[in-house]
mmCIF file of C-alpha atoms in Angstrom:
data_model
loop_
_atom_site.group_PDB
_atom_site.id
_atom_site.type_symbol
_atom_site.label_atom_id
_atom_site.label_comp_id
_atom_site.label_asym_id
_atom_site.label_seq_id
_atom_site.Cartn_x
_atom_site.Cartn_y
_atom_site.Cartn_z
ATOM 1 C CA UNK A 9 103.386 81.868 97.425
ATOM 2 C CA UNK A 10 102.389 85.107 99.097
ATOM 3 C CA UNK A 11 101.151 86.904 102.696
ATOM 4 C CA UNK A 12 98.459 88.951 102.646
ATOM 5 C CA UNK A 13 96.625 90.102 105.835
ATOM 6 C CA UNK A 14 93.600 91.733 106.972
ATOM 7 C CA UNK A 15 92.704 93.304 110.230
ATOM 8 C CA UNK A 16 89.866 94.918 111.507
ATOM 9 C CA UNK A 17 89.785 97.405 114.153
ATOM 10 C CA UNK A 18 87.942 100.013 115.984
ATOM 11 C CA UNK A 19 88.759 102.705 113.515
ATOM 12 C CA UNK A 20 88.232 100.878 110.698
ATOM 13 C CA UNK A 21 90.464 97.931 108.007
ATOM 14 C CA UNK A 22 93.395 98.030 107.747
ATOM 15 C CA UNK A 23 95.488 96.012 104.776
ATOM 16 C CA UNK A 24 98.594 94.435 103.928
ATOM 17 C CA UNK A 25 100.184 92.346 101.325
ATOM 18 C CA UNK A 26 103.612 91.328 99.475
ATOM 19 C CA UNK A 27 104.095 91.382 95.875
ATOM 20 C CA UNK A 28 106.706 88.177 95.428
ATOM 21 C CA UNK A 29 105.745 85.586 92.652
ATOM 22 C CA UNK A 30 107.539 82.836 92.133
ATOM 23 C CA UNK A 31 107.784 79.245 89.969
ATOM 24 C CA UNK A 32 111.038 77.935 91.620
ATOM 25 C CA UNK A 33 113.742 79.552 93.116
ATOM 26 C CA UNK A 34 115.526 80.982 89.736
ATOM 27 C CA UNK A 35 111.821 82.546 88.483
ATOM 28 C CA UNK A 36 110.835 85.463 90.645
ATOM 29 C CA UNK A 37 108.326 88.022 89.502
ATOM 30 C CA UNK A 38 106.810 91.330 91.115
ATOM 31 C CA UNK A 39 102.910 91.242 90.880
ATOM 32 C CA UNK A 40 100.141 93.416 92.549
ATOM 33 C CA UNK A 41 98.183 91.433 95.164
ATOM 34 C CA UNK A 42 96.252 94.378 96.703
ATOM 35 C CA UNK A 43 93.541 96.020 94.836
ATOM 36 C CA UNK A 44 90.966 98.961 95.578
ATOM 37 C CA UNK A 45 87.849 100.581 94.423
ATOM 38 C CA UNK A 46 85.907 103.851 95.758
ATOM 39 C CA UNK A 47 82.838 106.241 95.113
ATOM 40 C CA UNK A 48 83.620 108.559 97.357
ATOM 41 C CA UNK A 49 80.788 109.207 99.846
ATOM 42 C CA UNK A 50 79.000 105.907 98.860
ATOM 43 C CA UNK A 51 81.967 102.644 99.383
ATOM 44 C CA UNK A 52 85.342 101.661 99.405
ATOM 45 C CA UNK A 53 86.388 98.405 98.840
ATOM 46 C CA UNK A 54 89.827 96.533 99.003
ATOM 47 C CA UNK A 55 90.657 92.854 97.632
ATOM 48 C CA UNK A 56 93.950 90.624 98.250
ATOM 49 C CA UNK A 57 94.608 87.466 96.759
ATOM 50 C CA UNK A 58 96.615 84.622 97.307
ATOM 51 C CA UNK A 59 97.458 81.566 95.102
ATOM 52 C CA UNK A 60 97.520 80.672 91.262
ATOM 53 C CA UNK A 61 98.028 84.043 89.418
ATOM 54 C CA UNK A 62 96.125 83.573 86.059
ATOM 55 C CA UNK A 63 93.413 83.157 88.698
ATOM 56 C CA UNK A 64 93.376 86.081 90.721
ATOM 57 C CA UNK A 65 94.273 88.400 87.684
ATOM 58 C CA UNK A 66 91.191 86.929 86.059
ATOM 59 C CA UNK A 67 89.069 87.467 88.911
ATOM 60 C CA UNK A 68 90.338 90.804 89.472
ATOM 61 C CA UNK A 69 89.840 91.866 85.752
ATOM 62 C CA UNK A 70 86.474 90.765 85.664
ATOM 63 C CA UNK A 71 85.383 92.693 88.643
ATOM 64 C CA UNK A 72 87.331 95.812 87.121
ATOM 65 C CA UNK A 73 85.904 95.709 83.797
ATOM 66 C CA UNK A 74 82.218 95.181 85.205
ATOM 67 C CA UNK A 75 82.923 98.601 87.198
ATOM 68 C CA UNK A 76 83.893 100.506 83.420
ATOM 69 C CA UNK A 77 82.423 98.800 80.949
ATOM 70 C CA UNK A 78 78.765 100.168 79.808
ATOM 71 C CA UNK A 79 77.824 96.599 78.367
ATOM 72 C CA UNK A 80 79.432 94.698 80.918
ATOM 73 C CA UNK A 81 78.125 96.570 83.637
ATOM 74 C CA UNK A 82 75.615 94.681 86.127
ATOM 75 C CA UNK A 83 76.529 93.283 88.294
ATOM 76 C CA UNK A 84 79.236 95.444 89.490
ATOM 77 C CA UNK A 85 80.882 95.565 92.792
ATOM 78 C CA UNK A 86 80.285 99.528 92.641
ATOM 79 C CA UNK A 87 76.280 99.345 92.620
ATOM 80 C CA UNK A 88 75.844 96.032 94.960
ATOM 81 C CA UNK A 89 73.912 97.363 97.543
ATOM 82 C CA UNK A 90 75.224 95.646 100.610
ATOM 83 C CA UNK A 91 78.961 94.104 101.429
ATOM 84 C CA UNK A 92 77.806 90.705 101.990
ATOM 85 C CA UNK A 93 76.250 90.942 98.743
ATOM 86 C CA UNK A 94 79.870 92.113 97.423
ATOM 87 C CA UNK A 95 81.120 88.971 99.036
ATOM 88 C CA UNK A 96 79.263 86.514 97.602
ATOM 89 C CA UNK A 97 79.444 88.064 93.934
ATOM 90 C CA UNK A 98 83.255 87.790 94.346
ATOM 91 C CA UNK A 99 82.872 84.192 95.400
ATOM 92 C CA UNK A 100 80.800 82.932 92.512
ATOM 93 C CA UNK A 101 83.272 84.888 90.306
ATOM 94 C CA UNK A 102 86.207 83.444 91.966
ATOM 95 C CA UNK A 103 84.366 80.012 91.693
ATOM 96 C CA UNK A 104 83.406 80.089 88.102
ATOM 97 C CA UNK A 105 87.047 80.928 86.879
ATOM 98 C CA UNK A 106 88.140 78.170 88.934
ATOM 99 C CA UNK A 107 85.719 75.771 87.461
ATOM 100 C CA UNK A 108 86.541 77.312 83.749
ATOM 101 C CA UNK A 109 90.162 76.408 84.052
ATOM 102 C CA UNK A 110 89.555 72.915 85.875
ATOM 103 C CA UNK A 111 89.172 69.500 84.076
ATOM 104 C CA UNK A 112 87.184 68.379 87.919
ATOM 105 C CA UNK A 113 84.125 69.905 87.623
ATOM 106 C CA UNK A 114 82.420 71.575 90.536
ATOM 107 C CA UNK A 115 85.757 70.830 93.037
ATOM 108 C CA UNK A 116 88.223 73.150 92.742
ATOM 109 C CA UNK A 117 91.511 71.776 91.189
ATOM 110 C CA UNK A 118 94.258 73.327 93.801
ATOM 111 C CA UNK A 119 96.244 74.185 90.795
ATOM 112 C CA UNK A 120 94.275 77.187 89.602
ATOM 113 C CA UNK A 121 93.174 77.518 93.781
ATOM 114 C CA UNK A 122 93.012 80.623 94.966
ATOM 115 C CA UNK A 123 91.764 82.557 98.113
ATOM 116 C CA UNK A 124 90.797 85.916 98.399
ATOM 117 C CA UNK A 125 90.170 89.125 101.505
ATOM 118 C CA UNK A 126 87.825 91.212 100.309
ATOM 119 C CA UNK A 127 86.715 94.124 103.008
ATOM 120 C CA UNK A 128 85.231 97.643 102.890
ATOM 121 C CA UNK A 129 82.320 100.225 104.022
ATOM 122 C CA UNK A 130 79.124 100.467 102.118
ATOM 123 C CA UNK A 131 77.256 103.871 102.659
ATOM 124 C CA UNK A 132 74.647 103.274 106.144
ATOM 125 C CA UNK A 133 76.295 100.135 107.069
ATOM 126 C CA UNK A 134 79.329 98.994 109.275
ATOM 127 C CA UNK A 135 83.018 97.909 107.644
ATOM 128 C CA UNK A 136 83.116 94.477 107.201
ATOM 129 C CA UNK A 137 86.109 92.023 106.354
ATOM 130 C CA UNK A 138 85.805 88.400 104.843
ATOM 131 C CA UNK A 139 88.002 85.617 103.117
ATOM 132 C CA UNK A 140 86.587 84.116 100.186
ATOM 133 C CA UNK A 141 87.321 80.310 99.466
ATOM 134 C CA UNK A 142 87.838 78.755 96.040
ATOM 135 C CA UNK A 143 84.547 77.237 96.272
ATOM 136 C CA UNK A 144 83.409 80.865 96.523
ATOM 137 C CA UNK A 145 82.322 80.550 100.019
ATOM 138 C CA UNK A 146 82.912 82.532 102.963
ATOM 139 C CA UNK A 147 83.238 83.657 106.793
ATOM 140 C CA UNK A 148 83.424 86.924 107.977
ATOM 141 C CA UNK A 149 85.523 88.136 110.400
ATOM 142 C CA UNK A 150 83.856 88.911 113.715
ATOM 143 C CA UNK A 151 84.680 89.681 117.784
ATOM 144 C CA UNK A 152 86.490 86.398 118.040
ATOM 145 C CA UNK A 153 88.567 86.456 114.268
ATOM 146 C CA UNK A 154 89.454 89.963 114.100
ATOM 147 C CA UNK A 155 91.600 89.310 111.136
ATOM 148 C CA UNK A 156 92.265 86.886 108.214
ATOM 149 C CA UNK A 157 95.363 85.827 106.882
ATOM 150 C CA UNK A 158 96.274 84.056 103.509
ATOM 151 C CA UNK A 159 99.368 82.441 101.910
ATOM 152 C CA UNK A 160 102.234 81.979 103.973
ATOM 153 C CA UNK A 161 100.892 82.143 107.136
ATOM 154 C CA UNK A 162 102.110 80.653 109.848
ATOM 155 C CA UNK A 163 105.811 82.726 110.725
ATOM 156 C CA UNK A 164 104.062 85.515 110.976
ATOM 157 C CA UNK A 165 100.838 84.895 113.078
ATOM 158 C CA UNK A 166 102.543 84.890 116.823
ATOM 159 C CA UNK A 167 102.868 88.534 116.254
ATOM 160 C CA UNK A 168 99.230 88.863 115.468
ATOM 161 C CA UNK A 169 97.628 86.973 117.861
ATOM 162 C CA UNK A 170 99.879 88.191 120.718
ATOM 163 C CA UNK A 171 99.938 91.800 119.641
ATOM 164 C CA UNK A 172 96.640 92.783 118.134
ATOM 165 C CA UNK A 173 94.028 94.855 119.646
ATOM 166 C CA UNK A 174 90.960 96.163 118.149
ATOM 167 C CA UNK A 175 91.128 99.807 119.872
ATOM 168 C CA UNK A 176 94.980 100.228 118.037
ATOM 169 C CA UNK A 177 95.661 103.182 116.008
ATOM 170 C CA UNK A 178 96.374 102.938 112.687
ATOM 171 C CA UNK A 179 99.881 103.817 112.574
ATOM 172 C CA UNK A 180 100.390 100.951 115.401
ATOM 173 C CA UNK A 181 98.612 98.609 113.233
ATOM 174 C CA UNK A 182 100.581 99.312 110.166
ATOM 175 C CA UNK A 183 103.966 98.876 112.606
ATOM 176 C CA UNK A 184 102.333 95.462 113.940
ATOM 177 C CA UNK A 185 101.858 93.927 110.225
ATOM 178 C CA UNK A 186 105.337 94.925 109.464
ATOM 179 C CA UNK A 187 106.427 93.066 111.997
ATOM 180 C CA UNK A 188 104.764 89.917 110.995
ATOM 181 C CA UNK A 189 105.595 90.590 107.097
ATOM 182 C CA UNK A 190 109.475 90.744 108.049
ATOM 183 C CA UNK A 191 109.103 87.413 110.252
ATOM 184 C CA UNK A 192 107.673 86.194 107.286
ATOM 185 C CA UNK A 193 110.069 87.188 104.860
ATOM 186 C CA UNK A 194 113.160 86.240 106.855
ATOM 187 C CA UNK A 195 111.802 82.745 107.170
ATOM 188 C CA UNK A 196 110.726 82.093 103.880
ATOM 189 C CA UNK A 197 111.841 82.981 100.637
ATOM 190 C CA UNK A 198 108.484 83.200 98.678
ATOM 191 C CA UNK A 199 107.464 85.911 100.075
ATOM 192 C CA UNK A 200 108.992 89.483 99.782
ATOM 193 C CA UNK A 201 108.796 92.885 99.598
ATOM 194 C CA UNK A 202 108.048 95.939 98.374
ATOM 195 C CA UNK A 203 104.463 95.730 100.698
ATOM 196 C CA UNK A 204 101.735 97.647 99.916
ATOM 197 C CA UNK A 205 99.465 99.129 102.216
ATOM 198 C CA UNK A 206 96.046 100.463 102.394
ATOM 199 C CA UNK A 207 93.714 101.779 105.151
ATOM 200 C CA UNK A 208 90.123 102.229 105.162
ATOM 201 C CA UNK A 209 88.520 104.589 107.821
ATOM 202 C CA UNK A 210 85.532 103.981 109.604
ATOM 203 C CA UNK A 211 82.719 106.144 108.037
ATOM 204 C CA UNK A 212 85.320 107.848 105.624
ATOM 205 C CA UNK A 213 83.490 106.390 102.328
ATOM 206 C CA UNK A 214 86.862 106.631 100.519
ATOM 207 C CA UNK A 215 89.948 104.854 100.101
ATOM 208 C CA UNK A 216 92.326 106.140 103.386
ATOM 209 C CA UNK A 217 96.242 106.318 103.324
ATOM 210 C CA UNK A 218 98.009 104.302 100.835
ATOM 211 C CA UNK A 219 101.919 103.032 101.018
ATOM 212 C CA UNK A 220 104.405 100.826 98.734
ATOM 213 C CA UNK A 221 107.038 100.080 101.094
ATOM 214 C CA UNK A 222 110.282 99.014 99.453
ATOM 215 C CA UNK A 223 113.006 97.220 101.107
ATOM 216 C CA UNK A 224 115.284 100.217 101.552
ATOM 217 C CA UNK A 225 112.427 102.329 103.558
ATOM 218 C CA UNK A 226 114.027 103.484 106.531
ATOM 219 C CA UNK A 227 110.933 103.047 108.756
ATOM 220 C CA UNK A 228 111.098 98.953 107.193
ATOM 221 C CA UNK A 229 114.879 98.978 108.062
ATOM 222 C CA UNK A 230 114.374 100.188 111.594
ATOM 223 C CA UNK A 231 111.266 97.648 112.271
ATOM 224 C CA UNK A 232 113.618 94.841 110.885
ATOM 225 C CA UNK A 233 116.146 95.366 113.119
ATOM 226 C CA UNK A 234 114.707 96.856 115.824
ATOM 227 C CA UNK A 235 112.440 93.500 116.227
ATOM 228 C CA UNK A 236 115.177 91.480 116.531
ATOM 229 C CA UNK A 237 117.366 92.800 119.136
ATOM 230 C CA UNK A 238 114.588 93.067 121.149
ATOM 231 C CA UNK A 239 113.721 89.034 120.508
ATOM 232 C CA UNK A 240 117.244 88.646 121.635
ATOM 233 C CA UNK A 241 116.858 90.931 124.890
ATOM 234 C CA UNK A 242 113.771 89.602 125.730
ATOM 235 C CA UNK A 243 114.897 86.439 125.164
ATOM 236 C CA UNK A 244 118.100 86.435 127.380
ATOM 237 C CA UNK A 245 115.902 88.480 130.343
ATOM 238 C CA UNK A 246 114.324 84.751 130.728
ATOM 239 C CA UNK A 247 115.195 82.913 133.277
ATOM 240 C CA UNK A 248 117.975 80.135 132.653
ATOM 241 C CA UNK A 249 116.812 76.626 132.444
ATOM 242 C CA UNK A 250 117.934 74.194 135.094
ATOM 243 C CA UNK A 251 118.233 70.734 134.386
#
């Protein structure tokens, strides 16, 4: 399993993802999850993926040798003109690979599922985030969904939906997904760090601050712990319960 998350805010996308694999308890692996392209000036585009890895690797290498290779070339997420037009390439890729590896046709088979946050900037337009289905379609997020999440979900969404607000900083949305990614990892063992990190700035046209953030990172440490004791605080300011 994983956690990846996307937000979008004022200033721009923000990303977020784990790097645990794992095929039973006694078979952990470290694999990539978050992936980024750029021309500077013109895009820059970041992808996270959640579920069966031969999938997402494939999908991933496909879209990464269509941006090098001279035969190969077109289409390529580095020339498609718009990001909705990004978005649905990635879906039919996603799709087809799915369909390649499954012995059920057009349905995806949900053991080569995957599912997929692709956002960025394309030169003249606005920054746009979407999650990509294995059926290859799509929804984008908007006023009312101001961020997508995929794989383990669900211990780490309070945060989110309590915490987020579109006009945060940066730096307060990078503290705000750590929070969620350590409820997440304390409460379930398939997912785990290092994180990585990536930013995209609002009419920068190039990939913003990057970060691998390791268990032992101070700034992780102090987020850890300084989330809890202040569950616990808040928690005993409530008042007592009365039968």
């Amino acid at each position: 399993m994983t956690y990846c998350v996307g937000l979008k805010l004022n200033r721009g996308l923000v990303f977020m993802s784990d790097t645990r694999t794992n095929a039973g308890v006694d078979n952990v692996s470290r694999f990539r999850k978050l992936f980024t392209w750029q021309v500077p000036g013109e895009r820059a585009l970041a992808l996270m993926t959640a579920g069966n890895l031969a999938t997402t690797q494939s999908v991933v290498s496909i879209l990464e040798e269509r941006t090098k290779a001279p035969s190969e070339r077109r289409p390529s997420i580095l020339e498609i003109p718009t990001m909705f037009q990004i978005a649905r390439y990635v879906g039919e890729t996603l799709r087809d690979v799915i369909h390649s590896n499954s012995a059920t046709g057009q349905k995806a088979d949900s053991a080569f599922n995957s599912t997929i946050i692709l956002g960025g900037q394309v030169k003249g337009m606005e920054p746009r985030l979407f999650m990509i289905y294995p059926e290859g379609n799509f929804i984008e997020a908007s006023e009312d969904t101001p961020f997508f999440q995929i794989g383990e979900t669900k211990y780490g969404r309070p945060i989110l939906v309590r915490a987020y607000n579109k006009a945060m900083s940066f730096e307060d949305a990078a503290k705000l997904l750590l929070v969620s990614f350590d409820s997440t990892v304390k409460a379930n063992l398939s997912v785990g760090l290092p994180l990585d990190l990536q930013v995209i700035d609002r009419d920068a046209l190039r990939l913003g601050m990057s970060k691998r953030i390791e268990g032992e990172d101070p700034y992780y440490q102090t987020i850890s712990n300084g989330w809890g004791e202040a569950l616990k605080k808040a928690f005993d300011s409530l008042p007592g319960f009365s039968f």
